[in-house]
Structures are given as structure tokens and as C-alpha cells.
mmCIF file of N, CA, C and O in Angstrom:
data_model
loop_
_atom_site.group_PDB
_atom_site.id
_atom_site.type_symbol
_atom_site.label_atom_id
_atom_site.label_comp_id
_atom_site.label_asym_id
_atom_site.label_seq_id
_atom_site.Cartn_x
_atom_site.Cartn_y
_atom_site.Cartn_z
ATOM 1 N N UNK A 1 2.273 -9.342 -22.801
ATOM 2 C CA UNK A 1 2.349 -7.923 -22.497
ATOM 3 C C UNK A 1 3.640 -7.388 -23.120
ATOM 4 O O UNK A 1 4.722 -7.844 -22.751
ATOM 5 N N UNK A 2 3.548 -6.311 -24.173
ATOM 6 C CA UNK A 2 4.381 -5.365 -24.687
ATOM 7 C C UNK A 2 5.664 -5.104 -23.523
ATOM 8 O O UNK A 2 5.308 -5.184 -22.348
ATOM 9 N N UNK A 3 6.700 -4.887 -23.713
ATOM 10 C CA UNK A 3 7.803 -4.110 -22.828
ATOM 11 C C UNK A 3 7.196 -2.717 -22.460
ATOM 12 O O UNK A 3 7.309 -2.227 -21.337
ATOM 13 N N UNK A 4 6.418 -2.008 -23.698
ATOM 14 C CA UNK A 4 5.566 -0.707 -23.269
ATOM 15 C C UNK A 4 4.627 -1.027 -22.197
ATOM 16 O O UNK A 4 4.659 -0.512 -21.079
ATOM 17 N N UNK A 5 3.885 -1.803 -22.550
ATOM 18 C CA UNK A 5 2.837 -2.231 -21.036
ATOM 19 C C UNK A 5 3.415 -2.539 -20.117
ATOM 20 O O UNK A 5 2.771 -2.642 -19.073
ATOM 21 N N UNK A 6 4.592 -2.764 -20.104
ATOM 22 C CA UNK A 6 4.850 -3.350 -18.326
ATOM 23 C C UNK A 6 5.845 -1.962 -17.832
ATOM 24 O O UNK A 6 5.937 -1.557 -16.673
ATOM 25 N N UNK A 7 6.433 -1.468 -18.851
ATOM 26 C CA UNK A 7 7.282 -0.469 -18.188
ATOM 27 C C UNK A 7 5.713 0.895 -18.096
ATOM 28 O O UNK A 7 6.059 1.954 -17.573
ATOM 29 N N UNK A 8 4.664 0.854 -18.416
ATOM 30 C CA UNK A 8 3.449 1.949 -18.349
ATOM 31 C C UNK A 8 3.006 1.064 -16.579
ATOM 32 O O UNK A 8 3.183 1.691 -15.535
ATOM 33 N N UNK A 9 2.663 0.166 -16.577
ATOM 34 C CA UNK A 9 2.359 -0.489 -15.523
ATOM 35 C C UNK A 9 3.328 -0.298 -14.070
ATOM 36 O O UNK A 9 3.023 -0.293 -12.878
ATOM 37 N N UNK A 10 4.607 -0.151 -14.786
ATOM 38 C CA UNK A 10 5.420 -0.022 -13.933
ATOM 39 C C UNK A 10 5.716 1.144 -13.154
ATOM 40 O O UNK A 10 6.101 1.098 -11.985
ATOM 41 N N UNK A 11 5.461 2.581 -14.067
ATOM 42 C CA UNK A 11 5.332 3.731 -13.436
ATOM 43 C C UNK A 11 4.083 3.703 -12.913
ATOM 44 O O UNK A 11 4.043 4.041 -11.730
ATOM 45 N N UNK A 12 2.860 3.356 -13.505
ATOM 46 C CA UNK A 12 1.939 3.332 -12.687
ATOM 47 C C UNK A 12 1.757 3.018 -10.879
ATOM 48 O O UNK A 12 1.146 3.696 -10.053
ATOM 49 N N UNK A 13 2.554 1.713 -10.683
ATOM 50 C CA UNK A 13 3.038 1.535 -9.532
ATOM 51 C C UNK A 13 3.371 2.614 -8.612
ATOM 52 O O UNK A 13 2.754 2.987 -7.613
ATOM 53 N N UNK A 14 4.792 3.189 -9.280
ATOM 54 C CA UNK A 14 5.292 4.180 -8.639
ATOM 55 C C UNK A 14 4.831 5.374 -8.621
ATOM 56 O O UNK A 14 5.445 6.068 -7.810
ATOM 57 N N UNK A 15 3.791 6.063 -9.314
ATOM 58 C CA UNK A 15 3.045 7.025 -8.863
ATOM 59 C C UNK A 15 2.277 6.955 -7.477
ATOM 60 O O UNK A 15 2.287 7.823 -6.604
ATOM 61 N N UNK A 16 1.645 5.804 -7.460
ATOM 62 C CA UNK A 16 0.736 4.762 -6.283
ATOM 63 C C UNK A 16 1.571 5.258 -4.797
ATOM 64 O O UNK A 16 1.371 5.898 -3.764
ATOM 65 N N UNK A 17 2.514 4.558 -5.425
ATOM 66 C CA UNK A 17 3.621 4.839 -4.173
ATOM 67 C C UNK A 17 4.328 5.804 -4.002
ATOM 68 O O UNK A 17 5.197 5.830 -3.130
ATOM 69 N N UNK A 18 4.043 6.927 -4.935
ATOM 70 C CA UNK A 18 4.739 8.355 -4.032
ATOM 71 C C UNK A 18 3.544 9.478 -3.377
ATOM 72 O O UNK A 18 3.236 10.651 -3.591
ATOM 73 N N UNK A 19 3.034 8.248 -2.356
ATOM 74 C CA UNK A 19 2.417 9.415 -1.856
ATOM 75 C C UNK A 19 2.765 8.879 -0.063
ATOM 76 O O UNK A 19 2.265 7.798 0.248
ATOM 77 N N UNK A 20 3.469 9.519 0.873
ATOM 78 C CA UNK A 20 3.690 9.229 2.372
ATOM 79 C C UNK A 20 2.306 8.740 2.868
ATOM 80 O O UNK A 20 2.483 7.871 3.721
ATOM 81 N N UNK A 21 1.136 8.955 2.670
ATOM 82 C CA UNK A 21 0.157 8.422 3.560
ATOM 83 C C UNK A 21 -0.112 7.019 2.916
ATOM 84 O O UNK A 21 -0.561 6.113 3.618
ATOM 85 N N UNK A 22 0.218 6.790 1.284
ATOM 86 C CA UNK A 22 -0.191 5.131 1.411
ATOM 87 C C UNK A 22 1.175 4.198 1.496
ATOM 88 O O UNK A 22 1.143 2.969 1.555
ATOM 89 N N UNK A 23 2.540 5.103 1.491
ATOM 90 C CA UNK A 23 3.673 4.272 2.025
ATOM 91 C C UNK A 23 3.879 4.122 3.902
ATOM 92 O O UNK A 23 4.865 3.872 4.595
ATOM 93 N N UNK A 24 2.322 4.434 4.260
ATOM 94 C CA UNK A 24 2.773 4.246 5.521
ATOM 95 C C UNK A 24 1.885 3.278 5.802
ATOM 96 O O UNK A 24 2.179 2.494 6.704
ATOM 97 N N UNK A 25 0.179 3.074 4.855
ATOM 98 C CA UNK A 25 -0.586 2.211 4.984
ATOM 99 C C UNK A 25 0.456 0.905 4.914
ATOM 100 O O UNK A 25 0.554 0.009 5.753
ATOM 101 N N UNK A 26 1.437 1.103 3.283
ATOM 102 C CA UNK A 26 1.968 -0.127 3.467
ATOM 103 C C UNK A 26 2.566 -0.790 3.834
ATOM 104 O O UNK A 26 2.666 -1.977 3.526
ATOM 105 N N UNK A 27 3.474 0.167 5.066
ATOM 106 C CA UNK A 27 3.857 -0.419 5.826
ATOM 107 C C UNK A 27 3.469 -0.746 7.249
ATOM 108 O O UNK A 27 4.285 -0.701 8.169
ATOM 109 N N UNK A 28 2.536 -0.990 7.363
ATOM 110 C CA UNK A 28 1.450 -1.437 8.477
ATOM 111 C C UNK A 28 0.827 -2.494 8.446
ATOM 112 O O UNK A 28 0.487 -3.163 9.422
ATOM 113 N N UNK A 29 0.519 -2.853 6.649
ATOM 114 C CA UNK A 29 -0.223 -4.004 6.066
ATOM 115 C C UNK A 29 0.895 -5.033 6.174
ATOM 116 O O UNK A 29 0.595 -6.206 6.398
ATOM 117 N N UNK A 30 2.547 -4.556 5.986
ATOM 118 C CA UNK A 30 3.301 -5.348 6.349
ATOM 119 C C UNK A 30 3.895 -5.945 6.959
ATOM 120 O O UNK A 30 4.749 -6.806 6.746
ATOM 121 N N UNK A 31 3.097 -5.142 8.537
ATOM 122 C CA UNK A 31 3.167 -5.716 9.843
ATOM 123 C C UNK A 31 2.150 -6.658 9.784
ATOM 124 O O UNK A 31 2.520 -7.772 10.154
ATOM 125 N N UNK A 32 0.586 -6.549 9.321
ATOM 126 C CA UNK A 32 -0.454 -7.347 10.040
ATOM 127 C C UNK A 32 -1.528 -7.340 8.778
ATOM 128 O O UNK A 32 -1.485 -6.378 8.011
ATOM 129 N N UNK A 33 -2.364 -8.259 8.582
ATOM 130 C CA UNK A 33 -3.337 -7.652 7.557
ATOM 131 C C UNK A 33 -4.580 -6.579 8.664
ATOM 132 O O UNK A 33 -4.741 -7.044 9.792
ATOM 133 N N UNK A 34 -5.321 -5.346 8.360
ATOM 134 C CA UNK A 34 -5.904 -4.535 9.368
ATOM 135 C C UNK A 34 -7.088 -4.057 8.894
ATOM 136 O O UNK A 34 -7.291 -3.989 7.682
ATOM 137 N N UNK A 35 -7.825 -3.748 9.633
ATOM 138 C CA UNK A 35 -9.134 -3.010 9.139
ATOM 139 C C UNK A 35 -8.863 -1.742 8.792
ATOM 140 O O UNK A 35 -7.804 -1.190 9.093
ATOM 141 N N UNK A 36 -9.821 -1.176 8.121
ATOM 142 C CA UNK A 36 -9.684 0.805 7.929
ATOM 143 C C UNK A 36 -9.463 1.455 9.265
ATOM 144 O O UNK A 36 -8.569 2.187 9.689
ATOM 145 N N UNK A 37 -10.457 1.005 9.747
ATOM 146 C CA UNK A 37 -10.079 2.059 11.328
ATOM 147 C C UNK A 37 -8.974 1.563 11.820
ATOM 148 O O UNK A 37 -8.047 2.360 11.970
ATOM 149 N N UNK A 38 -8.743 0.002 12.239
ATOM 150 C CA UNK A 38 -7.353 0.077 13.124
ATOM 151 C C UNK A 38 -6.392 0.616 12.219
ATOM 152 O O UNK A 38 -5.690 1.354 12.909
ATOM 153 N N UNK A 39 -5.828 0.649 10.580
ATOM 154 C CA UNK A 39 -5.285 1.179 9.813
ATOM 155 C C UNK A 39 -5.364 2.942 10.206
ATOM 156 O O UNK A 39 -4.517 3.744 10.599
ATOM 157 N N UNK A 40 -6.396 3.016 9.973
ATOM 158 C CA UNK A 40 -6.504 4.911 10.459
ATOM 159 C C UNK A 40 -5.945 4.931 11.661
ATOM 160 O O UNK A 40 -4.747 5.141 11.475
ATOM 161 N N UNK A 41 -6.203 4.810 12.987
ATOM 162 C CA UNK A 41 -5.740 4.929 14.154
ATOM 163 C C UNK A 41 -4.097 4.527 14.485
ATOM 164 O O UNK A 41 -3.333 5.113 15.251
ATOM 165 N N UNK A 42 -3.850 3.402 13.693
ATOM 166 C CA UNK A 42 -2.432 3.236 13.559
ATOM 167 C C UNK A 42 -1.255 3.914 12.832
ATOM 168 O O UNK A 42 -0.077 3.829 13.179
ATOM 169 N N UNK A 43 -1.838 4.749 11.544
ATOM 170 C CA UNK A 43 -1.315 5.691 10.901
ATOM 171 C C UNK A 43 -1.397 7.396 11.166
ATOM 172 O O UNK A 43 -0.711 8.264 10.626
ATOM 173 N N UNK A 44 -2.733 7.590 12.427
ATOM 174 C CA UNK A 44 -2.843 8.837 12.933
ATOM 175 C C UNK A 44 -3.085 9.189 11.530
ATOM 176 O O UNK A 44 -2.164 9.651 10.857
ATOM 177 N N UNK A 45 -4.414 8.981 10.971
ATOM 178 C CA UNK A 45 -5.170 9.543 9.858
ATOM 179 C C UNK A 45 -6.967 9.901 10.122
ATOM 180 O O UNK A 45 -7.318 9.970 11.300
ATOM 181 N N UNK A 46 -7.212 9.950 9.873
ATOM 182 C CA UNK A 46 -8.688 9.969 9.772
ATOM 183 C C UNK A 46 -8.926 8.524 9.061
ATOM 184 O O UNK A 46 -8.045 7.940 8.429
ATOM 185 N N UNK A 47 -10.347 7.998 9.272
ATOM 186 C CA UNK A 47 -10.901 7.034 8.409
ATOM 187 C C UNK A 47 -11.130 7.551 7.130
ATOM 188 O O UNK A 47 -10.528 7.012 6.201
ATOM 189 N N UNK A 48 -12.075 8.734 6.834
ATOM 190 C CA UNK A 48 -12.038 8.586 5.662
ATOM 191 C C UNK A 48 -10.974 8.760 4.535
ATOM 192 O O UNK A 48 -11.044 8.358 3.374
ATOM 193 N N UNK A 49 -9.794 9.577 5.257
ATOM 194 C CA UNK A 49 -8.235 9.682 4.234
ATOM 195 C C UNK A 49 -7.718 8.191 3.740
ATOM 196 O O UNK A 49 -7.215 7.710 2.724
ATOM 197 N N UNK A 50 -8.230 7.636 5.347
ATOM 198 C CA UNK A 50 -7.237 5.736 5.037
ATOM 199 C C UNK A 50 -7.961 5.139 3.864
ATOM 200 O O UNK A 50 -7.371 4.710 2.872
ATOM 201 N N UNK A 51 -9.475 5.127 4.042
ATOM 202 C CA UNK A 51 -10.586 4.932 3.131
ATOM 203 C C UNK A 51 -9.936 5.306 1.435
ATOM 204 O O UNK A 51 -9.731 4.466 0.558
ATOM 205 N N UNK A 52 -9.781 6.330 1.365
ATOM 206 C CA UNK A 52 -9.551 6.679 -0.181
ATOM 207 C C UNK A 52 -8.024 5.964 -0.708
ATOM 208 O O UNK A 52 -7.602 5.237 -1.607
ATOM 209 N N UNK A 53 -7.558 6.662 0.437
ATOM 210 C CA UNK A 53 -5.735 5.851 0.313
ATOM 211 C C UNK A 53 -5.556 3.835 0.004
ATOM 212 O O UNK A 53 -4.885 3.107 -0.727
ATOM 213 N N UNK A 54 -6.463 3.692 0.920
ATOM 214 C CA UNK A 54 -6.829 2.364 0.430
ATOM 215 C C UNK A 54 -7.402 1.969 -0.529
ATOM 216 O O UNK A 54 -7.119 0.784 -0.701
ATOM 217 N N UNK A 55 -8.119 2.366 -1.314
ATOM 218 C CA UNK A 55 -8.907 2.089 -2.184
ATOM 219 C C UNK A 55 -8.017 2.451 -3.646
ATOM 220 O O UNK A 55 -8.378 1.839 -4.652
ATOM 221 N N UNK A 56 -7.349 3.020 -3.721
ATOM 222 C CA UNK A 56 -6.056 3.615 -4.377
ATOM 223 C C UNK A 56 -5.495 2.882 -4.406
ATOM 224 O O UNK A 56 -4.996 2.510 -5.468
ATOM 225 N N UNK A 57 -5.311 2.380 -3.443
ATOM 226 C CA UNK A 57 -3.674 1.117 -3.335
ATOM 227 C C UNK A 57 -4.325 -0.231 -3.809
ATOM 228 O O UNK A 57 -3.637 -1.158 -4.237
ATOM 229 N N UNK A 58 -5.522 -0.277 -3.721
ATOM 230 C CA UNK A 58 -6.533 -1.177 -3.933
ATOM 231 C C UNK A 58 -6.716 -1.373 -5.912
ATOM 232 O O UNK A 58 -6.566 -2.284 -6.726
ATOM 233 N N UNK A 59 -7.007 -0.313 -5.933
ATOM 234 C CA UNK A 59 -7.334 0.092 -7.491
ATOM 235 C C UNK A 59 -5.795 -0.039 -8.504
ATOM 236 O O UNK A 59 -5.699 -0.142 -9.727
ATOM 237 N N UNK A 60 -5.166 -0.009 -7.892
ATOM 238 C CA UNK A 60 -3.801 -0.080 -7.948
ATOM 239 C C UNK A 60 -3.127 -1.716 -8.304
ATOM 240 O O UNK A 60 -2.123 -1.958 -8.973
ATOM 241 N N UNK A 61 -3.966 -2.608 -7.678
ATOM 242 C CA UNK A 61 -3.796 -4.009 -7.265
ATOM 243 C C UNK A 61 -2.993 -4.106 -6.387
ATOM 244 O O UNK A 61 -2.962 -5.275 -6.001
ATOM 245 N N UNK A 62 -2.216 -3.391 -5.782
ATOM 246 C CA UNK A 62 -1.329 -3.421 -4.473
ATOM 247 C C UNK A 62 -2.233 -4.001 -3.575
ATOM 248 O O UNK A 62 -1.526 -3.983 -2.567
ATOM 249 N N UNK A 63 -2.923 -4.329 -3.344
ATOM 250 C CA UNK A 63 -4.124 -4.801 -1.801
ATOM 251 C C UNK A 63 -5.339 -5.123 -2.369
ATOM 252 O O UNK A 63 -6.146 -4.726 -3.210
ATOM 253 N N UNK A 64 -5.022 -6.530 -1.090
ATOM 254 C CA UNK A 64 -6.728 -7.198 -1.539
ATOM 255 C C UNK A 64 -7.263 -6.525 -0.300
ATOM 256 O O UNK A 64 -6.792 -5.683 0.465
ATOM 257 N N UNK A 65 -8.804 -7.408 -0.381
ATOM 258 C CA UNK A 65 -9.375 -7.345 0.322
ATOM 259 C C UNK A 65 -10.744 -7.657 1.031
ATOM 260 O O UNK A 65 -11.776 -7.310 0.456
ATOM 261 N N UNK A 66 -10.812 -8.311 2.284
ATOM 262 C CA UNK A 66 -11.663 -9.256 2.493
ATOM 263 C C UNK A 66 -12.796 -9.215 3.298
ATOM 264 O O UNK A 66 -12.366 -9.447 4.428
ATOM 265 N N UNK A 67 -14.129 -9.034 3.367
ATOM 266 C CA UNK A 67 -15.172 -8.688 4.456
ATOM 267 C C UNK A 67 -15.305 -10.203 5.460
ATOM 268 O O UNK A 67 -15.483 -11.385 5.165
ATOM 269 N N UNK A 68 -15.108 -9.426 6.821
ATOM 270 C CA UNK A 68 -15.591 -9.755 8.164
ATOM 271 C C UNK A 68 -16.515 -9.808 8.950
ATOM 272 O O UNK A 68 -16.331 -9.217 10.014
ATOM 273 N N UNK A 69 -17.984 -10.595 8.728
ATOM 274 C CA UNK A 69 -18.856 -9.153 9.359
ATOM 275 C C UNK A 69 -18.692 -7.938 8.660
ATOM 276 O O UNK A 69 -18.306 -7.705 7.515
ATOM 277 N N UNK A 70 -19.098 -7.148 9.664
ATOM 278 C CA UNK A 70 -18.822 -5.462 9.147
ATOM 279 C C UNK A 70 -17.768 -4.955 8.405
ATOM 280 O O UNK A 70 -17.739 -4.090 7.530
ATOM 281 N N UNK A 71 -16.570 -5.912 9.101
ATOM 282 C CA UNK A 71 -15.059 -4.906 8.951
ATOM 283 C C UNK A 71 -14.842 -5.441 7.495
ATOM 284 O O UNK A 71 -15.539 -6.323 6.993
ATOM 285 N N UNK A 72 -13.777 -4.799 6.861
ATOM 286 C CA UNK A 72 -13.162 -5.111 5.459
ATOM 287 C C UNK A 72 -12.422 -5.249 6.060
ATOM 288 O O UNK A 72 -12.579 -4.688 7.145
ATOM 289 N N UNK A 73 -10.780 -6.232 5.850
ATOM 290 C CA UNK A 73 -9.893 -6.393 6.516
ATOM 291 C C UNK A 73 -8.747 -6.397 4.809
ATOM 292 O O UNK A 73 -8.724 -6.994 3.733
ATOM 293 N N UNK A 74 -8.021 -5.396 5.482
ATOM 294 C CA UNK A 74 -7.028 -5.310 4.327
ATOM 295 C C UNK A 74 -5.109 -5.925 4.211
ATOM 296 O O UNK A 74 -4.175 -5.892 5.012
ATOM 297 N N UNK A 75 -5.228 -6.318 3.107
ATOM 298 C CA UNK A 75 -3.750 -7.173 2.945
ATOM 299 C C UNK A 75 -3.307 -6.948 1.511
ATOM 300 O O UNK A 75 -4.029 -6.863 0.518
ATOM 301 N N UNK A 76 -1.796 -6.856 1.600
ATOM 302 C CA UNK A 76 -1.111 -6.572 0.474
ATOM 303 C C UNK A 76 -1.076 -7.908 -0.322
ATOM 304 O O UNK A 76 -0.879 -9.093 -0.050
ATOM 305 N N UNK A 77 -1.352 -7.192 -1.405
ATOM 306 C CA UNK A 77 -1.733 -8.556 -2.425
ATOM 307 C C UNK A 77 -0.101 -8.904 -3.233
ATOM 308 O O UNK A 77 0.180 -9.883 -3.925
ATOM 309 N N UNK A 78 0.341 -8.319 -3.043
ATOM 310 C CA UNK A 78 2.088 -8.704 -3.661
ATOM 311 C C UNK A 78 2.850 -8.376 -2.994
ATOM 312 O O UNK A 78 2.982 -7.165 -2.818
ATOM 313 N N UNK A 79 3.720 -9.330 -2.299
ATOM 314 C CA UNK A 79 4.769 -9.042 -1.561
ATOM 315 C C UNK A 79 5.826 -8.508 -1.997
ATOM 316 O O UNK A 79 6.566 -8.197 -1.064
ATOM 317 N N UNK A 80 6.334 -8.196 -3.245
ATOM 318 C CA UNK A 80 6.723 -7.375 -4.326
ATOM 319 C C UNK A 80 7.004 -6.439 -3.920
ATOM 320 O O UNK A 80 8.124 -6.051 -3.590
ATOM 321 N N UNK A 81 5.911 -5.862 -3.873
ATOM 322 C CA UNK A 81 5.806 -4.329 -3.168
ATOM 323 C C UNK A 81 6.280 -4.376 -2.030
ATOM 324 O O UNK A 81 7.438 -3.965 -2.114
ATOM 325 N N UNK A 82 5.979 -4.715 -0.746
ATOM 326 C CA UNK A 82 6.674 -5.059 0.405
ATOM 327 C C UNK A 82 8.058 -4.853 0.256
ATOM 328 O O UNK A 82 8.643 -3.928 0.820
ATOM 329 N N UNK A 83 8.667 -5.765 -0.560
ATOM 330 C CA UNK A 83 9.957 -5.581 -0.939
ATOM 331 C C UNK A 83 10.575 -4.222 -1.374
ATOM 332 O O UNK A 83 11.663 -3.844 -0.939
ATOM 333 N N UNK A 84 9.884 -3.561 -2.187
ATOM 334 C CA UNK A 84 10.132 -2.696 -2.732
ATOM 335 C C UNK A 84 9.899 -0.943 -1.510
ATOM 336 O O UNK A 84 10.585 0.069 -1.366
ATOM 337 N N UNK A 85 8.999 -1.278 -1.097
ATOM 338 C CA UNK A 85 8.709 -0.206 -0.169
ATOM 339 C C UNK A 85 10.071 -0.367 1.016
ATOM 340 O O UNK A 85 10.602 0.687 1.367
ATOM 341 N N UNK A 86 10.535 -1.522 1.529
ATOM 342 C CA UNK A 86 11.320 -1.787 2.741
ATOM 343 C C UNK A 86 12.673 -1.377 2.129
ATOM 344 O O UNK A 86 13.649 -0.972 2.761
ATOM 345 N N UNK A 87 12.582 -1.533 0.901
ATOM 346 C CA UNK A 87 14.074 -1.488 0.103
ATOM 347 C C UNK A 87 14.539 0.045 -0.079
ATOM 348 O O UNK A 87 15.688 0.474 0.030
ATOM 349 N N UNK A 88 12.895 1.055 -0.504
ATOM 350 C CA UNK A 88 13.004 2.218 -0.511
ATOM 351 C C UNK A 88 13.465 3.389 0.724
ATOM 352 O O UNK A 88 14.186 4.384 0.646
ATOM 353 N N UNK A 89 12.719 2.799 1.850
ATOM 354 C CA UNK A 89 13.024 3.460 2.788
ATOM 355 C C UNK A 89 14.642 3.226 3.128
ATOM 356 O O UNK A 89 15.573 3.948 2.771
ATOM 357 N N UNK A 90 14.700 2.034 3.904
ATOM 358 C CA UNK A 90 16.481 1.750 3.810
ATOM 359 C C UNK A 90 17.499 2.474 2.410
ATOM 360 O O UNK A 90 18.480 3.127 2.764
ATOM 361 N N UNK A 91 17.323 2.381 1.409
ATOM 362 C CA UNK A 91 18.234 3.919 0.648
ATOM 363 C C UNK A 91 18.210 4.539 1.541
ATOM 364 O O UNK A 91 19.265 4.826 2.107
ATOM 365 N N UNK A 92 16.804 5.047 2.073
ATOM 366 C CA UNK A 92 16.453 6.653 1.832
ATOM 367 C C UNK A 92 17.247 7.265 3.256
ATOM 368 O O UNK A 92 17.472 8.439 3.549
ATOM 369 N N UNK A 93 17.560 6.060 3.981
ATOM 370 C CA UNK A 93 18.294 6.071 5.299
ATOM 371 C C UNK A 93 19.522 6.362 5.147
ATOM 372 O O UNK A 93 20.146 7.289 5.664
ATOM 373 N N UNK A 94 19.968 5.370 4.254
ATOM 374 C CA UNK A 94 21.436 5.586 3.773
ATOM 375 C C UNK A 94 21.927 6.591 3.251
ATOM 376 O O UNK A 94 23.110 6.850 3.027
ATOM 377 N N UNK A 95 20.726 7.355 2.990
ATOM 378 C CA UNK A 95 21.008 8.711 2.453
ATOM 379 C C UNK A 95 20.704 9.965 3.052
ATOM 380 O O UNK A 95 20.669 10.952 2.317
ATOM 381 N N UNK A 96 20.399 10.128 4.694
ATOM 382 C CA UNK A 96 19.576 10.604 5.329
ATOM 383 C C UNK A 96 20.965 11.745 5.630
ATOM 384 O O UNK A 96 20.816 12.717 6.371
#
């Protein structure tokens, strides 16, 4: 991979992640891996917002994801990100 492809890949990321409703999915996924609904109900969203937001973060490669029965049960596929999201907020404290 080109230095262009990874630094294109790389903003890609961070578009992903400037949006508050899937930096809050991800930090929920980084409590527990969760279904859409307990995800919705835990983020005070609707299902279908978590639904798209996930699937985003999904499309994204930020999050796998695994069927249960019925449920899809969702988990961050790079702890990377984890890192990066926990790292963001703490600035954003330091700067509050």
C-alpha cells in the first residue's frame, strides 16, 4: 500500500469517526460486545439510527459482526480504534 493509500484510508477513518452518535456506539462496544437494540437503548437512540450508524462503522471495518439466533451481536474489530477514540475524548477533556 502507497503512503497515498494509507494516509486516504486514514482520513477515511476519521470522517467515520466524526460523527457523536457512532463515537458513542464506540464507546459502548468498548465496554461489551452488544446487540442493535441493547446498543440503541444504551445510547438513547432509536434502532433504526444505531442500525445505519452501525453498519457505517461496519462498512468502515471498524466492527465485526456476528449472528445469534436472531440477534447480530456487534464488536470492534480493531482495538486501534478503541485507542484512538479513548485518547480523543481525554484531549478533548483536557481541553474542556
Amino acid at each position: 500500500m502507497s503512503e497515498d493509500d494509507v494516509l486516504n484510508a486514514t482520513a477515511r477513518i476519521f470522517r467515520v469517526l466524526g460523527n457523536e452518535s457512532r463515537l458513542r456506539l464506540l464507546i459502548l462496544l468498548g465496554e461489551e460486545d452488544r446487540s442493535v437494540s441493547a446498543l440503541a437503548k444504551a445510547a438513547g437512540m432509536s434502532q433504526p439510527l444505531a442500525s445505519q450508524q452501525l453498519r457505517t462503522l461496519r462498512d468502515a471495518g471498524l466492527l465485526d459482526a456476528d449472528r445469534r439466533g436472531k440477534e447480530v451481536i456487534y464488536r470492534i474489530s480493531d482495538h486501534h480504534i478503541e485507542h484512538v477514540v479513548r485518547d480523543a475524548i481525554a484531549h478533548a477533556r483536557e481541553h474542556d
